[in-house]
Amino acid sequence: MNKKGLIIFSSLFLLAACDNGETTDPKEEPVPEETIVEGTEGENEVPEPEVEIPAHTYNSLVDETTFTEEPGLQAWEDYKAIIDDVDLGEISIINGEDPNFDELNGTTSEEIQDLVDSIGIREDVFQDEVEVSENEKLTFYRYPPAEDSEHTETAQFLAELTFYYADDNLMFSSITPGFYSVEMTDLPSANDLMTLMTVSEIEDLNPKVYTIAEMQINDEKIQQVMTPAMDVNEEGSEELMAFYFFTKDDEIIQYAYLPFEMVSQDFPTNSILLYYQLVPELENL
């Protein structure tokens, strides 16, 4: 893994984002009403098949308040549908000085694009791609506000799907907000979050999440979710932190936290970097 390449990319992105990325307080959006379609009675009536919603460990952590407006929430449904049918490359194979890309078996970028096309993704979702190094790239799918949204002038996109490839093998995927605010009241402390043992306990807090991601480590899918927390810094004052849980199924196996201001300029890249920094520890869990 070319860590230097990712770190340089992150620094450049931070400089650009500082000029353009500002958050505002989101207004409450009404929950879309459920539409009930009544069919006509008759012997020849054929019931429509139920649409199966892909399961995800963090299903209960995401609701209509996680992303600004319906287009953001649609990104979550699309994300689940895509990653439900992909293979992640084994990160341990390339997390060394001389990575062997030939041993990877992750889904290719072309296959991901085929999945995106097959689920009927919104036509206004726009794609971007960044080459991190000779063998690495990041592909983004960004969900803009609706044309009649109050956020069209302030937000280029409301949610973002990110796919990281090494030698065209999928190694990482994530979904993050593109437009958000942080409610500073009643946030848990980092110390309190360190005591949690399961995803179910995270759900009990009903937290706002800002990153959901996954990687493959030792043939296990290790998932990551980030939520804000408060901590006391070296100067003795409270500081807003980005608290990351690393989970395997329902079990929390590791955690880490960083200043929220630092990671908020580029959620996906900081998520990847944190994974790589913790791979040696996660391999032994």
PDB file of C-alpha atoms in Angstrom:
ATOM      1  CA  MET A   1       0.000   0.000   0.000  1.00  0.00           C
ATOM      2  CA  ASN A   2       1.384   3.370  -0.961  1.00  0.00           C
ATOM      3  CA  LYS A   3       0.577   5.144   2.308  1.00  0.00           C
ATOM      4  CA  LYS A   4       2.557   8.186   1.246  1.00  0.00           C
ATOM      5  CA  GLY A   5       0.384   8.568  -1.828  1.00  0.00           C
ATOM      6  CA  LEU A   6      -2.793   8.550   0.224  1.00  0.00           C
ATOM      7  CA  ILE A   7      -1.399  10.967   2.782  1.00  0.00           C
ATOM      8  CA  ILE A   8      -0.337  13.429   0.084  1.00  0.00           C
ATOM      9  CA  PHE A   9      -3.747  13.135  -1.570  1.00  0.00           C
ATOM     10  CA  SER A  10      -5.434  13.771   1.765  1.00  0.00           C
ATOM     11  CA  SER A  11      -3.388  16.912   2.372  1.00  0.00           C
ATOM     12  CA  LEU A  12      -4.233  18.327  -1.033  1.00  0.00           C
ATOM     13  CA  PHE A  13      -7.901  17.584  -0.540  1.00  0.00           C
ATOM     14  CA  LEU A  14      -7.864  19.277   2.851  1.00  0.00           C
ATOM     15  CA  LEU A  15      -6.514  22.494   1.368  1.00  0.00           C
ATOM     16  CA  ALA A  16      -9.174  22.506  -1.325  1.00  0.00           C
ATOM     17  CA  ALA A  17     -11.963  21.634   1.066  1.00  0.00           C
ATOM     18  CA  CYS A  18     -11.051  24.382   3.501  1.00  0.00           C
ATOM     19  CA  ASP A  19     -11.852  26.938   0.829  1.00  0.00           C
ATOM     20  CA  ASN A  20     -15.148  25.452  -0.282  1.00  0.00           C
ATOM     21  CA  GLY A  21     -16.619  23.283   2.458  1.00  0.00           C
ATOM     22  CA  GLU A  22     -18.833  25.000   4.984  1.00  0.00           C
ATOM     23  CA  THR A  23     -21.580  23.371   6.976  1.00  0.00           C
ATOM     24  CA  THR A  24     -24.859  24.955   7.912  1.00  0.00           C
ATOM     25  CA  ASP A  25     -27.583  23.960  10.296  1.00  0.00           C
ATOM     26  CA  PRO A  26     -29.939  21.592   8.482  1.00  0.00           C
ATOM     27  CA  LYS A  27     -33.662  22.136   8.852  1.00  0.00           C
ATOM     28  CA  GLU A  28     -35.980  19.341   9.801  1.00  0.00           C
ATOM     29  CA  GLU A  29     -37.097  17.448   6.734  1.00  0.00           C
ATOM     30  CA  PRO A  30     -40.464  15.691   6.779  1.00  0.00           C
ATOM     31  CA  VAL A  31     -40.341  11.937   6.586  1.00  0.00           C
ATOM     32  CA  PRO A  32     -41.754  10.902   3.204  1.00  0.00           C
ATOM     33  CA  GLU A  33     -45.227   9.494   3.658  1.00  0.00           C
ATOM     34  CA  GLU A  34     -45.722   5.877   2.820  1.00  0.00           C
ATOM     35  CA  THR A  35     -47.772   5.497  -0.322  1.00  0.00           C
ATOM     36  CA  ILE A  36     -50.358   2.736  -0.221  1.00  0.00           C
ATOM     37  CA  VAL A  37     -51.505   1.420  -3.572  1.00  0.00           C
ATOM     38  CA  GLU A  38     -54.808  -0.403  -3.490  1.00  0.00           C
ATOM     39  CA  GLY A  39     -55.214  -3.132  -6.058  1.00  0.00           C
ATOM     40  CA  THR A  40     -58.471  -4.246  -7.595  1.00  0.00           C
ATOM     41  CA  GLU A  41     -60.019  -7.420  -6.340  1.00  0.00           C
ATOM     42  CA  GLY A  42     -60.166 -10.368  -8.648  1.00  0.00           C
ATOM     43  CA  GLU A  43     -59.157 -13.940  -9.074  1.00  0.00           C
ATOM     44  CA  ASN A  44     -56.472 -13.075 -11.625  1.00  0.00           C
ATOM     45  CA  GLU A  45     -54.771 -10.500  -9.425  1.00  0.00           C
ATOM     46  CA  VAL A  46     -51.059 -11.237  -9.095  1.00  0.00           C
ATOM     47  CA  PRO A  47     -49.389  -9.712  -6.010  1.00  0.00           C
ATOM     48  CA  GLU A  48     -46.267  -7.706  -6.708  1.00  0.00           C
ATOM     49  CA  PRO A  49     -43.097  -9.297  -5.344  1.00  0.00           C
ATOM     50  CA  GLU A  50     -41.637  -7.629  -2.277  1.00  0.00           C
ATOM     51  CA  VAL A  51     -38.419  -5.727  -2.845  1.00  0.00           C
ATOM     52  CA  GLU A  52     -35.741  -7.247  -0.664  1.00  0.00           C
ATOM     53  CA  ILE A  53     -33.734  -4.622   1.213  1.00  0.00           C
ATOM     54  CA  PRO A  54     -30.097  -5.702   1.666  1.00  0.00           C
ATOM     55  CA  ALA A  55     -29.163  -6.250   5.296  1.00  0.00           C
ATOM     56  CA  HIS A  56     -26.321  -4.308   6.865  1.00  0.00           C
ATOM     57  CA  THR A  57     -24.796  -4.378  10.328  1.00  0.00           C
ATOM     58  CA  TYR A  58     -25.495  -0.672  10.727  1.00  0.00           C
ATOM     59  CA  ASN A  59     -29.059  -0.624   9.367  1.00  0.00           C
ATOM     60  CA  SER A  60     -30.452   0.632  12.666  1.00  0.00           C
ATOM     61  CA  LEU A  61     -27.914   3.463  12.841  1.00  0.00           C
ATOM     62  CA  VAL A  62     -29.162   5.132   9.655  1.00  0.00           C
ATOM     63  CA  ASP A  63     -32.472   6.937   9.285  1.00  0.00           C
ATOM     64  CA  GLU A  64     -33.926  10.009   7.576  1.00  0.00           C
ATOM     65  CA  THR A  65     -31.887  12.299   9.852  1.00  0.00           C
ATOM     66  CA  THR A  66     -28.517  10.788   8.932  1.00  0.00           C
ATOM     67  CA  PHE A  67     -28.327  12.526   5.577  1.00  0.00           C
ATOM     68  CA  THR A  68     -29.805  15.850   4.502  1.00  0.00           C
ATOM     69  CA  GLU A  69     -32.999  15.261   2.511  1.00  0.00           C
ATOM     70  CA  GLU A  70     -34.242  12.160   0.695  1.00  0.00           C
ATOM     71  CA  PRO A  71     -31.484  12.006  -1.960  1.00  0.00           C
ATOM     72  CA  GLY A  72     -28.948  11.391   0.798  1.00  0.00           C
ATOM     73  CA  LEU A  73     -30.992   8.568   2.265  1.00  0.00           C
ATOM     74  CA  GLN A  74     -31.349   7.048  -1.214  1.00  0.00           C
ATOM     75  CA  ALA A  75     -27.552   6.922  -1.363  1.00  0.00           C
ATOM     76  CA  TRP A  76     -27.619   4.601   1.662  1.00  0.00           C
ATOM     77  CA  GLU A  77     -30.056   2.233  -0.033  1.00  0.00           C
ATOM     78  CA  ASP A  78     -27.896   2.233  -3.166  1.00  0.00           C
ATOM     79  CA  TYR A  79     -24.744   1.653  -1.141  1.00  0.00           C
ATOM     80  CA  LYS A  80     -26.219  -1.407   0.552  1.00  0.00           C
ATOM     81  CA  ALA A  81     -27.386  -2.816  -2.776  1.00  0.00           C
ATOM     82  CA  ILE A  82     -23.927  -2.388  -4.310  1.00  0.00           C
ATOM     83  CA  ILE A  83     -21.769  -3.790  -1.507  1.00  0.00           C
ATOM     84  CA  ASP A  84     -24.128  -6.696  -0.980  1.00  0.00           C
ATOM     85  CA  ASP A  85     -22.697  -8.211  -4.166  1.00  0.00           C
ATOM     86  CA  VAL A  86     -18.967  -7.378  -4.071  1.00  0.00           C
ATOM     87  CA  ASP A  87     -15.709  -8.940  -2.945  1.00  0.00           C
ATOM     88  CA  LEU A  88     -13.149  -6.918  -1.022  1.00  0.00           C
ATOM     89  CA  GLY A  89      -9.464  -7.594  -1.574  1.00  0.00           C
ATOM     90  CA  GLU A  90      -7.472  -8.789   1.430  1.00  0.00           C
ATOM     91  CA  ILE A  91      -5.798  -5.682   2.810  1.00  0.00           C
ATOM     92  CA  SER A  92      -3.146  -7.686   4.682  1.00  0.00           C
ATOM     93  CA  ILE A  93      -1.666  -8.765   1.348  1.00  0.00           C
ATOM     94  CA  ILE A  94      -0.636  -5.256   0.377  1.00  0.00           C
ATOM     95  CA  ASN A  95      -0.086  -3.612   3.754  1.00  0.00           C
ATOM     96  CA  GLY A  96       3.675  -4.026   3.552  1.00  0.00           C
ATOM     97  CA  GLU A  97       6.742  -2.664   1.847  1.00  0.00           C
ATOM     98  CA  ASP A  98       6.497  -4.988  -1.184  1.00  0.00           C
ATOM     99  CA  PRO A  99       2.782  -5.571  -1.864  1.00  0.00           C
ATOM    100  CA  ASN A 100       1.815  -8.435  -4.156  1.00  0.00           C
ATOM    101  CA  PHE A 101      -1.159  -7.174  -6.142  1.00  0.00           C
ATOM    102  CA  ASP A 102      -1.432 -10.465  -8.067  1.00  0.00           C
ATOM    103  CA  GLU A 103      -2.905 -12.196  -5.012  1.00  0.00           C
ATOM    104  CA  LEU A 104      -5.839  -9.816  -4.728  1.00  0.00           C
ATOM    105  CA  ASN A 105      -9.314 -10.915  -5.791  1.00  0.00           C
ATOM    106  CA  GLY A 106     -11.448  -7.847  -5.185  1.00  0.00           C
ATOM    107  CA  THR A 107     -14.291  -6.729  -7.422  1.00  0.00           C
ATOM    108  CA  THR A 108     -13.056  -4.571 -10.315  1.00  0.00           C
ATOM    109  CA  SER A 109     -14.089  -0.984 -10.993  1.00  0.00           C
ATOM    110  CA  GLU A 110     -15.867  -2.103 -14.164  1.00  0.00           C
ATOM    111  CA  GLU A 111     -17.890  -4.631 -12.171  1.00  0.00           C
ATOM    112  CA  ILE A 112     -18.788  -1.947  -9.639  1.00  0.00           C
ATOM    113  CA  GLN A 113     -19.967   0.296 -12.463  1.00  0.00           C
ATOM    114  CA  ASP A 114     -22.105  -2.562 -13.805  1.00  0.00           C
ATOM    115  CA  LEU A 115     -23.696  -2.902 -10.359  1.00  0.00           C
ATOM    116  CA  VAL A 116     -24.315   0.843 -10.207  1.00  0.00           C
ATOM    117  CA  ASP A 117     -26.010   0.706 -13.599  1.00  0.00           C
ATOM    118  CA  SER A 118     -28.070  -2.350 -12.680  1.00  0.00           C
ATOM    119  CA  ILE A 119     -29.690  -0.794  -9.600  1.00  0.00           C
ATOM    120  CA  GLY A 120     -30.961   2.201 -11.550  1.00  0.00           C
ATOM    121  CA  ILE A 121     -29.011   4.875  -9.736  1.00  0.00           C
ATOM    122  CA  ARG A 122     -30.350   8.431 -10.080  1.00  0.00           C
ATOM    123  CA  GLU A 123     -29.429  10.104 -13.355  1.00  0.00           C
ATOM    124  CA  ASP A 124     -28.113  13.228 -11.643  1.00  0.00           C
ATOM    125  CA  VAL A 125     -25.603  11.322  -9.503  1.00  0.00           C
ATOM    126  CA  PHE A 126     -22.204  12.387 -10.749  1.00  0.00           C
ATOM    127  CA  GLN A 127     -18.963  10.434 -10.692  1.00  0.00           C
ATOM    128  CA  ASP A 128     -15.429  11.566  -9.965  1.00  0.00           C
ATOM    129  CA  GLU A 129     -12.147   9.676  -9.910  1.00  0.00           C
ATOM    130  CA  VAL A 130      -8.740  10.455  -8.419  1.00  0.00           C
ATOM    131  CA  GLU A 131      -5.519   8.551  -9.075  1.00  0.00           C
ATOM    132  CA  VAL A 132      -3.721   8.196  -5.759  1.00  0.00           C
ATOM    133  CA  SER A 133      -0.695   6.392  -7.172  1.00  0.00           C
ATOM    134  CA  GLU A 134       0.243   4.264 -10.162  1.00  0.00           C
ATOM    135  CA  ASN A 135      -1.735   1.319  -8.737  1.00  0.00           C
ATOM    136  CA  GLU A 136      -4.357   3.063  -6.616  1.00  0.00           C
ATOM    137  CA  LYS A 137      -7.447   5.123  -7.308  1.00  0.00           C
ATOM    138  CA  LEU A 138     -10.540   6.452  -5.595  1.00  0.00           C
ATOM    139  CA  THR A 139     -13.909   6.538  -7.339  1.00  0.00           C
ATOM    140  CA  PHE A 140     -16.738   8.681  -5.978  1.00  0.00           C
ATOM    141  CA  TYR A 141     -20.478   8.689  -6.667  1.00  0.00           C
ATOM    142  CA  ARG A 142     -22.003  11.939  -5.401  1.00  0.00           C
ATOM    143  CA  TYR A 143     -25.686  12.611  -4.796  1.00  0.00           C
ATOM    144  CA  PRO A 144     -26.711  16.235  -5.423  1.00  0.00           C
ATOM    145  CA  PRO A 145     -29.738  17.948  -3.871  1.00  0.00           C
ATOM    146  CA  ALA A 146     -33.023  17.854  -5.751  1.00  0.00           C
ATOM    147  CA  GLU A 147     -33.578  20.739  -8.158  1.00  0.00           C
ATOM    148  CA  ASP A 148     -36.173  22.324  -5.860  1.00  0.00           C
ATOM    149  CA  SER A 149     -34.075  21.865  -2.708  1.00  0.00           C
ATOM    150  CA  GLU A 150     -33.152  24.810  -0.514  1.00  0.00           C
ATOM    151  CA  HIS A 151     -29.597  23.422  -0.496  1.00  0.00           C
ATOM    152  CA  THR A 152     -28.893  23.680  -4.231  1.00  0.00           C
ATOM    153  CA  GLU A 153     -26.911  26.900  -3.733  1.00  0.00           C
ATOM    154  CA  THR A 154     -24.917  25.691  -0.732  1.00  0.00           C
ATOM    155  CA  ALA A 155     -24.261  21.987  -1.284  1.00  0.00           C
ATOM    156  CA  GLN A 156     -22.756  20.327  -4.331  1.00  0.00           C
ATOM    157  CA  PHE A 157     -23.770  16.921  -3.008  1.00  0.00           C
ATOM    158  CA  LEU A 158     -25.579  15.512   0.031  1.00  0.00           C
ATOM    159  CA  ALA A 159     -23.976  12.075   0.223  1.00  0.00           C
ATOM    160  CA  GLU A 160     -21.000  10.334  -1.279  1.00  0.00           C
ATOM    161  CA  LEU A 161     -20.161   6.709  -2.052  1.00  0.00           C
ATOM    162  CA  THR A 162     -16.424   6.023  -2.183  1.00  0.00           C
ATOM    163  CA  PHE A 163     -14.625   2.993  -3.604  1.00  0.00           C
ATOM    164  CA  TYR A 164     -10.879   2.554  -3.218  1.00  0.00           C
ATOM    165  CA  TYR A 165      -9.036   0.227  -5.607  1.00  0.00           C
ATOM    166  CA  ALA A 166      -5.550  -1.250  -5.585  1.00  0.00           C
ATOM    167  CA  ASP A 167      -4.519  -2.615  -8.974  1.00  0.00           C
ATOM    168  CA  ASP A 168      -8.234  -2.390  -9.882  1.00  0.00           C
ATOM    169  CA  ASN A 169      -9.259  -4.585  -6.940  1.00  0.00           C
ATOM    170  CA  LEU A 170     -11.847  -3.154  -4.571  1.00  0.00           C
ATOM    171  CA  MET A 171     -10.209  -2.727  -1.161  1.00  0.00           C
ATOM    172  CA  PHE A 172     -12.506  -0.300   0.637  1.00  0.00           C
ATOM    173  CA  SER A 173     -15.986   1.162   0.385  1.00  0.00           C
ATOM    174  CA  SER A 174     -17.718   3.884   2.361  1.00  0.00           C
ATOM    175  CA  ILE A 175     -20.698   6.193   2.509  1.00  0.00           C
ATOM    176  CA  THR A 176     -20.342   9.650   4.023  1.00  0.00           C
ATOM    177  CA  PRO A 177     -22.388  12.867   4.100  1.00  0.00           C
ATOM    178  CA  GLY A 178     -21.462  15.732   1.822  1.00  0.00           C
ATOM    179  CA  PHE A 179     -23.527  18.347   3.641  1.00  0.00           C
ATOM    180  CA  TYR A 180     -24.104  18.195   7.377  1.00  0.00           C
ATOM    181  CA  SER A 181     -24.026  19.919  10.735  1.00  0.00           C
ATOM    182  CA  VAL A 182     -23.035  18.637  14.170  1.00  0.00           C
ATOM    183  CA  GLU A 183     -25.344  19.064  17.143  1.00  0.00           C
ATOM    184  CA  MET A 184     -22.997  19.770  20.039  1.00  0.00           C
ATOM    185  CA  THR A 185     -25.446  19.213  22.883  1.00  0.00           C
ATOM    186  CA  ASP A 186     -25.756  15.887  24.685  1.00  0.00           C
ATOM    187  CA  LEU A 187     -22.824  14.266  22.902  1.00  0.00           C
ATOM    188  CA  PRO A 188     -21.320  11.238  24.679  1.00  0.00           C
ATOM    189  CA  SER A 189     -17.792  11.420  26.003  1.00  0.00           C
ATOM    190  CA  ALA A 190     -15.029   9.460  24.315  1.00  0.00           C
ATOM    191  CA  ASN A 191     -14.436   7.678  27.627  1.00  0.00           C
ATOM    192  CA  ASP A 192     -18.037   6.483  27.708  1.00  0.00           C
ATOM    193  CA  LEU A 193     -17.844   5.193  24.130  1.00  0.00           C
ATOM    194  CA  MET A 194     -14.726   3.188  24.997  1.00  0.00           C
ATOM    195  CA  THR A 195     -16.816   1.027  27.329  1.00  0.00           C
ATOM    196  CA  LEU A 196     -19.181  -0.188  24.607  1.00  0.00           C
ATOM    197  CA  MET A 197     -18.830  -3.791  23.473  1.00  0.00           C
ATOM    198  CA  THR A 198     -21.450  -4.309  20.755  1.00  0.00           C
ATOM    199  CA  VAL A 199     -23.128  -2.565  17.833  1.00  0.00           C
ATOM    200  CA  SER A 200     -26.406  -2.966  19.712  1.00  0.00           C
ATOM    201  CA  GLU A 201     -25.024  -0.735  22.458  1.00  0.00           C
ATOM    202  CA  ILE A 202     -24.123   1.894  19.855  1.00  0.00           C
ATOM    203  CA  GLU A 203     -27.706   1.712  18.571  1.00  0.00           C
ATOM    204  CA  ASP A 204     -29.012   2.393  22.079  1.00  0.00           C
ATOM    205  CA  LEU A 205     -27.290   5.797  21.992  1.00  0.00           C
ATOM    206  CA  ASN A 206     -29.132   6.744  18.781  1.00  0.00           C
ATOM    207  CA  PRO A 207     -26.038   8.565  17.511  1.00  0.00           C
ATOM    208  CA  LYS A 208     -25.600  10.636  14.359  1.00  0.00           C
ATOM    209  CA  VAL A 209     -23.131   8.823  12.099  1.00  0.00           C
ATOM    210  CA  TYR A 210     -20.767  10.461   9.631  1.00  0.00           C
ATOM    211  CA  THR A 211     -18.878   7.499   8.167  1.00  0.00           C
ATOM    212  CA  ILE A 212     -19.767   3.893   7.414  1.00  0.00           C
ATOM    213  CA  ALA A 213     -17.034   1.825   5.783  1.00  0.00           C
ATOM    214  CA  GLU A 214     -15.687  -1.696   5.272  1.00  0.00           C
ATOM    215  CA  MET A 215     -12.435  -3.501   4.527  1.00  0.00           C
ATOM    216  CA  GLN A 216     -11.320  -7.138   4.437  1.00  0.00           C
ATOM    217  CA  ILE A 217      -8.722  -8.154   7.052  1.00  0.00           C
ATOM    218  CA  ASN A 218      -7.678 -11.779   7.622  1.00  0.00           C
ATOM    219  CA  ASP A 219     -10.611 -12.979   5.499  1.00  0.00           C
ATOM    220  CA  GLU A 220     -13.045 -11.107   7.753  1.00  0.00           C
ATOM    221  CA  LYS A 221     -15.098  -8.072   6.806  1.00  0.00           C
ATOM    222  CA  ILE A 222     -14.201  -5.407   9.339  1.00  0.00           C
ATOM    223  CA  GLN A 223     -16.694  -2.568   9.349  1.00  0.00           C
ATOM    224  CA  GLN A 224     -16.257   0.950  10.645  1.00  0.00           C
ATOM    225  CA  VAL A 225     -18.715   3.554  11.880  1.00  0.00           C
ATOM    226  CA  MET A 226     -17.895   7.053  13.110  1.00  0.00           C
ATOM    227  CA  THR A 227     -19.893   9.296  15.413  1.00  0.00           C
ATOM    228  CA  PRO A 228     -19.027  12.543  17.234  1.00  0.00           C
ATOM    229  CA  ALA A 229     -17.937  12.550  20.868  1.00  0.00           C
ATOM    230  CA  MET A 230     -16.435  15.002  23.324  1.00  0.00           C
ATOM    231  CA  ASP A 231     -13.013  14.671  24.903  1.00  0.00           C
ATOM    232  CA  VAL A 232     -10.723  16.823  27.042  1.00  0.00           C
ATOM    233  CA  ASN A 233      -7.555  17.843  25.194  1.00  0.00           C
ATOM    234  CA  GLU A 234      -4.072  18.444  26.585  1.00  0.00           C
ATOM    235  CA  GLU A 235      -4.949  22.054  27.411  1.00  0.00           C
ATOM    236  CA  GLY A 236      -7.831  20.875  29.578  1.00  0.00           C
ATOM    237  CA  SER A 237     -10.629  22.156  27.343  1.00  0.00           C
ATOM    238  CA  GLU A 238     -13.349  20.125  25.653  1.00  0.00           C
ATOM    239  CA  GLU A 239     -12.808  19.194  22.018  1.00  0.00           C
ATOM    240  CA  LEU A 240     -15.118  17.648  19.441  1.00  0.00           C
ATOM    241  CA  MET A 241     -13.768  14.268  18.366  1.00  0.00           C
ATOM    242  CA  ALA A 242     -14.553  11.820  15.578  1.00  0.00           C
ATOM    243  CA  PHE A 243     -14.919   8.472  17.348  1.00  0.00           C
ATOM    244  CA  TYR A 244     -14.443   5.400  15.137  1.00  0.00           C
ATOM    245  CA  PHE A 245     -15.716   1.948  16.060  1.00  0.00           C
ATOM    246  CA  PHE A 246     -14.296  -1.088  14.240  1.00  0.00           C
ATOM    247  CA  THR A 247     -16.676  -4.027  14.344  1.00  0.00           C
ATOM    248  CA  LYS A 248     -16.949  -7.647  13.271  1.00  0.00           C
ATOM    249  CA  ASP A 249     -20.597  -8.652  13.069  1.00  0.00           C
ATOM    250  CA  ASP A 250     -22.135  -7.218  16.269  1.00  0.00           C
ATOM    251  CA  GLU A 251     -18.869  -7.138  18.225  1.00  0.00           C
ATOM    252  CA  ILE A 252     -16.783  -3.987  18.683  1.00  0.00           C
ATOM    253  CA  ILE A 253     -13.175  -5.110  18.294  1.00  0.00           C
ATOM    254  CA  GLN A 254     -11.294  -1.790  18.251  1.00  0.00           C
ATOM    255  CA  TYR A 255     -11.812   1.947  18.408  1.00  0.00           C
ATOM    256  CA  ALA A 256      -9.911   5.145  17.658  1.00  0.00           C
ATOM    257  CA  TYR A 257     -10.648   8.840  17.778  1.00  0.00           C
ATOM    258  CA  LEU A 258      -9.281  11.963  16.107  1.00  0.00           C
ATOM    259  CA  PRO A 259     -10.190  15.665  16.133  1.00  0.00           C
ATOM    260  CA  PHE A 260     -13.439  16.009  14.201  1.00  0.00           C
ATOM    261  CA  GLU A 261     -12.279  19.197  12.521  1.00  0.00           C
ATOM    262  CA  MET A 262      -9.371  17.324  10.969  1.00  0.00           C
ATOM    263  CA  VAL A 263     -11.294  14.381   9.512  1.00  0.00           C
ATOM    264  CA  SER A 264     -14.406  16.327   8.496  1.00  0.00           C
ATOM    265  CA  GLN A 265     -12.658  17.902   5.523  1.00  0.00           C
ATOM    266  CA  ASP A 266     -12.275  14.475   3.888  1.00  0.00           C
ATOM    267  CA  PHE A 267     -14.182  11.672   5.602  1.00  0.00           C
ATOM    268  CA  PRO A 268     -13.370   8.863   3.107  1.00  0.00           C
ATOM    269  CA  THR A 269      -9.595   9.361   2.925  1.00  0.00           C
ATOM    270  CA  ASN A 270      -9.234   9.667   6.686  1.00  0.00           C
ATOM    271  CA  SER A 271     -11.277   6.508   7.087  1.00  0.00           C
ATOM    272  CA  ILE A 272      -8.901   4.615   4.793  1.00  0.00           C
ATOM    273  CA  LEU A 273      -5.806   5.976   6.525  1.00  0.00           C
ATOM    274  CA  LEU A 274      -7.148   4.976   9.921  1.00  0.00           C
ATOM    275  CA  TYR A 275      -7.827   1.450   8.683  1.00  0.00           C
ATOM    276  CA  TYR A 276      -4.263   1.138   7.427  1.00  0.00           C
ATOM    277  CA  GLN A 277      -2.800   2.445  10.653  1.00  0.00           C
ATOM    278  CA  LEU A 278      -4.741  -0.145  12.640  1.00  0.00           C
ATOM    279  CA  VAL A 279      -4.312  -3.145  10.325  1.00  0.00           C
ATOM    280  CA  PRO A 280      -1.464  -4.687  12.409  1.00  0.00           C
ATOM    281  CA  GLU A 281      -3.641  -4.556  15.530  1.00  0.00           C
ATOM    282  CA  LEU A 282      -6.802  -5.696  13.780  1.00  0.00           C
ATOM    283  CA  GLU A 283      -4.960  -8.676  12.279  1.00  0.00           C
ATOM    284  CA  ASN A 284      -4.283  -9.978  15.790  1.00  0.00           C
ATOM    285  CA  LEU A 285      -7.833  -9.646  17.102  1.00  0.00           C
TER     286      LEU A 285
END
